[in-house]
Amino acid sequence: MLGAIGLDEVDESAYCALVAVGAADVPDLAQRLAHAEYETERILRRLERHGLAAQSSARRGRWVAAPPGIALGALLAQHRHELEKAELTAARLAEEYRAQASEPTVHDLVEVVTGAAAVTQRFLQIQLGATEEVCALVTDNPVAVTGTDNAAEQQAVSRGVGYRVVVEREVLSLPRGLTELSTAIGRNERVRMVDRVPTKLVIADRSLAMVPLTSRSAEPAALVVHASGLLDSLSGLFEAVWQQSLPLRLGEDGGVIEDGPDGPDATDLAILSLLLAGLTDASVAKQLDLGLRTVQRRVKRLMELAGVTTRLQLGWHAFERGWVSR
């Protein structure tokens, strides 16, 4: 618990034992800790350097615990100050990086990462650096990155980062495929399935992407793409696959269930008809006895289903897909 302020488990156990008795001789404390006396004395010397213990002036060989409220408070304040300085340094470096990258050269837009360890590390960094959303296409042939369940993903989700993941059907046949999918869906990640995905892909905040590089070499490699036209194309590829995929959800028994094709319900069709008749959102809400936010949320969902960005496009797609009649 005290590792954040520089104490390892051994030092922490020794300090806790010393606090419990207030003061102790080296042999007594060594017996409590199940350490040799020379090792116990070395631990006490380390605690002394941290300001957590001191030798008794009244009795040679006896050690006294420093008051936790004062000693630990001082260490916390010191580490808090160091963290603040690190944050300021990180912010300054990020600003310098942004300034240098404002007009990137072609060579700065992509980077090649080689080696299984390097590819895995970069993949984790991309997830840890995400602040809004991570989009991924997952195949049944993991090389350097195995599965969808990893510590970086859990940390990102706990920070409020959204996940949209499309897996190909063969992932279900992997030894831990169903378990990992169930875990991801249980974390409220949006997971969909298609028969085949065109490539492995991960995109963070629409500003950074990672795709594998195929080569004759046995060593894994990947391409990291920064904001550019290529990144826009990769984002478009993901959205196209996402639109064609079917949602997965957890069944009552905890298993993964594949939903049927998503489409508008009767209320959606009524909203569409009234909008196409020229009514405003507020008028549609009043006409159908719905809340204004409900109408707007349903319209947004219909636009996502149709894969469009404007209401004019939605009207055209509604006719083309037979959602409404002329």
Coordinates of C-alpha atoms in Angstrom, one line a residue:
M1 CA 0.0 0.0 0.0
L2 CA 2.9 2.3 0.6
G3 CA 4.8 1.5 -2.6
A4 CA 3.6 4.8 -4.1
I5 CA 5.8 6.7 -1.6
G6 CA 8.9 4.6 -2.2
L7 CA 8.5 1.7 0.3
D8 CA 8.7 -1.9 -0.9
E9 CA 6.8 -4.7 0.8
V10 CA 9.6 -5.6 3.1
D11 CA 10.2 -2.1 4.4
E12 CA 6.4 -1.6 4.8
S13 CA 6.0 -4.8 6.8
A14 CA 8.9 -3.7 9.1
Y15 CA 7.5 -0.2 9.7
C16 CA 4.0 -1.6 10.4
A17 CA 5.5 -4.1 12.9
L18 CA 7.5 -1.3 14.6
V19 CA 4.4 0.9 14.7
A20 CA 2.4 -1.9 16.3
V21 CA 4.9 -2.1 19.3
G22 CA 6.1 1.5 19.3
A23 CA 9.7 0.5 19.9
A24 CA 11.7 -2.7 19.7
D25 CA 15.1 -4.2 19.9
V26 CA 16.6 -5.6 16.8
P27 CA 16.4 -9.3 17.9
D28 CA 12.7 -8.9 18.9
L29 CA 11.8 -7.2 15.6
A30 CA 13.8 -9.8 13.6
Q31 CA 11.8 -12.5 15.3
R32 CA 8.5 -10.8 14.4
L33 CA 9.6 -10.3 10.8
A34 CA 11.2 -13.8 10.4
H35 CA 14.4 -12.2 9.2
A36 CA 18.0 -12.5 10.3
E37 CA 19.1 -9.8 12.7
Y38 CA 21.7 -8.3 10.2
E39 CA 18.9 -8.1 7.6
T40 CA 16.5 -6.5 10.1
E41 CA 19.1 -3.9 11.0
R42 CA 19.6 -3.1 7.3
I43 CA 15.8 -2.6 6.9
L44 CA 15.8 -0.3 9.9
R45 CA 18.6 1.7 8.4
R46 CA 16.5 2.2 5.2
L47 CA 13.5 3.2 7.3
E48 CA 15.8 5.7 9.1
R49 CA 16.8 7.3 5.8
H50 CA 13.1 7.6 5.0
G51 CA 12.5 9.3 8.4
L52 CA 10.2 6.5 9.5
A53 CA 12.4 5.1 12.4
A54 CA 15.1 6.3 14.7
Q55 CA 17.5 4.8 17.2
S56 CA 16.5 5.3 20.8
S57 CA 18.7 7.7 22.7
A58 CA 17.9 6.1 26.0
R59 CA 18.8 2.5 25.1
R60 CA 21.4 1.3 22.6
G61 CA 20.1 -1.1 20.0
R62 CA 16.5 -0.1 20.4
W63 CA 14.5 1.4 17.6
V64 CA 11.5 3.7 17.8
A65 CA 8.8 4.2 15.1
A66 CA 8.3 7.7 13.9
P67 CA 4.7 8.9 14.2
P68 CA 2.9 7.9 10.9
G69 CA 0.9 11.1 10.7
I70 CA 4.0 13.2 10.5
A71 CA 6.5 10.8 8.8
L72 CA 4.2 9.5 6.2
G73 CA 2.6 12.9 5.6
A74 CA 6.1 14.3 4.8
L75 CA 6.8 11.5 2.4
L76 CA 3.4 12.0 0.7
A77 CA 4.0 15.7 0.4
Q78 CA 7.4 15.1 -1.1
H79 CA 6.1 12.6 -3.7
R80 CA 3.1 14.8 -4.4
H81 CA 5.5 17.6 -5.2
E82 CA 7.6 15.3 -7.4
L83 CA 4.4 14.2 -9.3
E84 CA 3.4 17.8 -9.8
K85 CA 6.8 18.6 -11.3
A86 CA 6.6 15.5 -13.5
E87 CA 3.1 16.6 -14.7
L88 CA 4.4 20.1 -15.5
T89 CA 7.4 18.6 -17.4
A90 CA 5.0 16.2 -19.3
A91 CA 2.8 19.2 -20.2
R92 CA 5.7 21.2 -21.4
L93 CA 7.1 18.4 -23.5
A94 CA 3.6 17.7 -25.0
E95 CA 3.3 21.4 -25.9
E96 CA 6.8 21.3 -27.6
Y97 CA 5.8 18.1 -29.4
R98 CA 2.5 19.7 -30.6
A99 CA 4.5 22.7 -31.8
Q100 CA 6.9 20.6 -33.7
A101 CA 4.1 18.5 -35.2
S102 CA 2.0 21.4 -36.3
E103 CA 3.4 21.0 -39.8
P104 CA 4.7 17.4 -39.8
T105 CA 6.7 16.0 -42.7
V106 CA 5.6 12.9 -44.5
H107 CA 8.2 10.9 -42.5
D108 CA 6.6 12.0 -39.2
L109 CA 3.1 10.8 -40.1
V110 CA 4.0 7.1 -39.8
E111 CA 6.4 5.0 -37.7
V112 CA 7.4 1.4 -38.1
V113 CA 7.5 -0.7 -34.9
T114 CA 9.5 -3.9 -35.2
G115 CA 9.6 -6.9 -32.8
A116 CA 6.9 -8.6 -30.7
A117 CA 7.8 -6.8 -27.5
A118 CA 7.9 -3.4 -29.1
V119 CA 4.6 -3.9 -30.9
T120 CA 2.9 -5.1 -27.7
Q121 CA 4.3 -2.1 -25.8
R122 CA 3.1 0.4 -28.5
F123 CA -0.3 -1.2 -28.5
L124 CA -0.6 -0.8 -24.7
Q125 CA 0.6 2.8 -24.9
I126 CA -2.0 3.7 -27.5
Q127 CA -4.7 2.5 -25.2
L128 CA -3.3 4.1 -22.1
G129 CA -3.0 7.4 -24.0
A130 CA -6.7 7.4 -25.2
T131 CA -9.1 9.8 -23.6
E132 CA -12.3 9.4 -25.5
E133 CA -12.7 6.2 -27.6
V134 CA -10.7 3.2 -28.9
C135 CA -11.9 1.4 -32.0
A136 CA -10.6 -2.0 -32.9
L137 CA -10.9 -4.7 -35.6
V138 CA -9.9 -8.1 -34.1
T139 CA -8.9 -11.2 -36.1
D140 CA -8.5 -14.8 -34.9
N141 CA -4.8 -14.7 -35.5
P142 CA -3.1 -12.8 -32.7
V143 CA 0.7 -12.4 -33.0
A144 CA 2.2 -9.8 -30.7
V145 CA -1.1 -8.7 -29.2
T146 CA -3.1 -11.6 -27.8
G147 CA -6.8 -11.1 -27.1
T148 CA -9.0 -8.2 -26.2
D149 CA -8.6 -8.5 -22.4
N150 CA -5.5 -6.7 -21.0
A151 CA -4.6 -4.4 -18.2
A152 CA -4.4 -1.3 -20.4
E153 CA -7.9 -1.9 -21.7
Q154 CA -9.3 -2.3 -18.2
Q155 CA -7.5 0.9 -17.1
A156 CA -8.8 2.8 -20.1
V157 CA -12.4 1.7 -19.5
S158 CA -12.2 2.6 -15.8
R159 CA -11.2 6.2 -16.9
G160 CA -14.3 6.5 -19.0
V161 CA -12.8 5.6 -22.4
G162 CA -15.4 4.1 -24.7
Y163 CA -14.6 0.9 -26.7
R164 CA -16.1 -0.2 -30.1
V165 CA -14.7 -3.5 -31.2
V166 CA -15.5 -5.7 -34.2
V167 CA -14.4 -9.3 -34.0
E168 CA -14.5 -11.8 -36.8
R169 CA -16.5 -15.0 -36.2
E170 CA -13.5 -17.3 -35.8
V171 CA -12.5 -15.5 -32.6
L172 CA -15.3 -17.5 -30.9
S173 CA -13.3 -20.7 -31.6
L174 CA -10.2 -19.5 -29.8
P175 CA -9.5 -21.1 -26.4
R176 CA -10.4 -17.9 -24.5
G177 CA -12.4 -16.2 -27.2
L178 CA -15.8 -16.5 -25.5
T179 CA -14.4 -15.6 -22.1
E180 CA -12.7 -12.4 -23.4
L181 CA -15.7 -11.3 -25.3
S182 CA -18.0 -11.8 -22.3
T183 CA -15.5 -9.8 -20.1
A184 CA -15.4 -7.0 -22.7
I185 CA -19.2 -6.8 -23.0
G186 CA -19.5 -7.0 -19.2
R187 CA -17.3 -3.8 -19.0
N188 CA -20.0 -2.1 -21.2
E189 CA -17.8 -2.2 -24.3
R190 CA -19.7 -2.2 -27.6
V191 CA -18.8 -5.4 -29.4
R192 CA -19.9 -6.5 -32.8
M193 CA -19.2 -9.5 -35.1
V194 CA -18.7 -10.1 -38.8
D195 CA -17.6 -13.2 -40.7
R196 CA -14.3 -11.6 -41.7
V197 CA -12.5 -8.3 -40.9
P198 CA -10.2 -6.9 -43.5
T199 CA -7.2 -6.3 -41.2
K200 CA -6.3 -6.0 -37.6
L201 CA -6.6 -2.3 -36.5
V202 CA -6.8 -0.1 -33.5
I203 CA -7.6 3.6 -33.5
A204 CA -7.4 5.9 -30.5
D205 CA -9.4 9.1 -30.4
R206 CA -9.3 9.3 -34.2
S207 CA -5.8 10.7 -33.9
L208 CA -3.6 7.6 -33.8
A209 CA -3.9 4.2 -35.4
M210 CA -1.9 0.9 -35.5
V211 CA -2.1 -1.7 -38.2
P212 CA 0.1 -4.8 -38.7
L213 CA 2.7 -5.0 -41.4
T214 CA 3.0 -8.3 -43.3
S215 CA 6.5 -9.4 -44.3
R216 CA 8.5 -12.5 -45.0
S217 CA 10.3 -12.0 -41.8
A218 CA 9.2 -14.0 -38.8
E219 CA 9.5 -10.9 -36.6
P220 CA 6.2 -9.1 -36.0
A221 CA 6.0 -5.5 -37.2
A222 CA 3.3 -2.8 -37.2
L223 CA 2.7 0.7 -38.7
V224 CA 1.7 3.5 -36.3
V225 CA -0.2 6.2 -38.3
H226 CA -0.6 9.7 -37.0
A227 CA -3.3 12.3 -38.0
S228 CA -3.3 12.3 -41.8
G229 CA -5.4 11.4 -44.8
L230 CA -4.2 7.8 -44.3
L231 CA -5.6 7.8 -40.7
D232 CA -8.9 9.2 -42.1
S233 CA -9.1 6.3 -44.5
L234 CA -8.5 3.8 -41.7
S235 CA -11.2 5.4 -39.6
G236 CA -13.5 5.2 -42.6
L237 CA -12.7 1.5 -43.0
F238 CA -13.5 0.8 -39.4
E239 CA -16.9 2.7 -39.6
A240 CA -17.8 0.7 -42.8
V241 CA -17.1 -2.6 -41.1
W242 CA -18.9 -1.4 -37.9
Q243 CA -22.0 -0.6 -40.0
Q244 CA -22.0 -4.1 -41.5
S245 CA -21.5 -6.0 -38.3
L246 CA -24.0 -7.5 -35.9
P247 CA -24.1 -6.5 -32.1
L248 CA -23.1 -9.0 -29.4
R249 CA -24.7 -9.1 -26.0
L250 CA -24.6 -11.2 -22.9
G251 CA -27.4 -13.7 -22.4
E252 CA -29.1 -14.5 -19.1
D253 CA -26.6 -17.4 -18.6
G254 CA -23.7 -15.1 -19.2
G255 CA -23.0 -16.4 -22.7
V256 CA -22.5 -14.3 -25.8
I257 CA -25.6 -13.8 -28.0
E258 CA -25.5 -12.4 -31.5
D259 CA -28.4 -10.0 -32.2
G260 CA -30.2 -9.9 -35.5
P261 CA -29.8 -7.0 -38.0
D262 CA -30.6 -3.7 -36.2
G263 CA -33.4 -1.6 -37.7
P264 CA -36.1 1.0 -36.8
D265 CA -39.1 0.0 -34.7
A266 CA -42.7 1.3 -35.1
T267 CA -41.9 4.5 -33.0
D268 CA -38.8 5.2 -35.2
L269 CA -40.9 4.9 -38.3
A270 CA -43.6 7.2 -36.9
I271 CA -41.0 9.8 -36.1
L272 CA -39.4 9.5 -39.6
S273 CA -42.8 10.0 -41.3
L274 CA -43.6 13.1 -39.3
L275 CA -40.2 14.6 -39.9
L276 CA -40.5 14.0 -43.6
A277 CA -43.9 15.7 -43.5
G278 CA -42.1 18.8 -42.3
L279 CA -42.8 18.8 -38.5
T280 CA -40.1 20.0 -36.1
D281 CA -38.6 17.8 -33.4
A282 CA -40.8 19.5 -30.8
S283 CA -44.0 19.0 -32.8
V284 CA -43.1 15.4 -33.4
A285 CA -42.6 14.9 -29.6
K286 CA -46.0 16.5 -28.9
Q287 CA -47.8 14.6 -31.6
L288 CA -46.4 11.2 -30.4
D289 CA -46.5 12.1 -26.7
L290 CA -42.7 11.6 -26.4
G291 CA -40.0 13.7 -24.8
L292 CA -38.0 16.0 -27.0
R293 CA -34.8 14.4 -26.0
T294 CA -36.3 10.9 -26.8
V295 CA -37.1 12.1 -30.3
Q296 CA -33.6 13.6 -30.8
R297 CA -32.0 10.4 -29.4
R298 CA -34.0 8.2 -31.8
V299 CA -33.2 10.4 -34.8
K300 CA -29.5 10.2 -33.9
R301 CA -29.7 6.4 -33.7
L302 CA -31.5 6.2 -37.1
M303 CA -28.6 8.3 -38.6
E304 CA -26.1 5.8 -37.1
L305 CA -28.1 2.9 -38.5
A306 CA -28.2 4.5 -41.9
G307 CA -24.5 5.5 -41.7
V308 CA -25.3 9.2 -42.5
T309 CA -24.4 12.5 -40.9
T310 CA -27.2 14.8 -41.9
R311 CA -31.0 14.6 -41.7
L312 CA -31.3 15.2 -45.5
Q313 CA -29.2 12.0 -46.1
L314 CA -31.4 10.2 -43.5
G315 CA -34.5 11.0 -45.5
W316 CA -33.0 9.7 -48.7
H317 CA -31.7 6.5 -47.1
A318 CA -35.1 6.0 -45.4
F319 CA -36.8 5.8 -48.8
E320 CA -34.0 3.7 -50.3
R321 CA -34.2 1.1 -47.5
G322 CA -38.0 1.0 -47.5
W323 CA -38.4 2.4 -44.0
V324 CA -41.0 4.9 -45.3
S325 CA -43.1 4.9 -48.4
R326 CA -43.3 7.8 -50.9

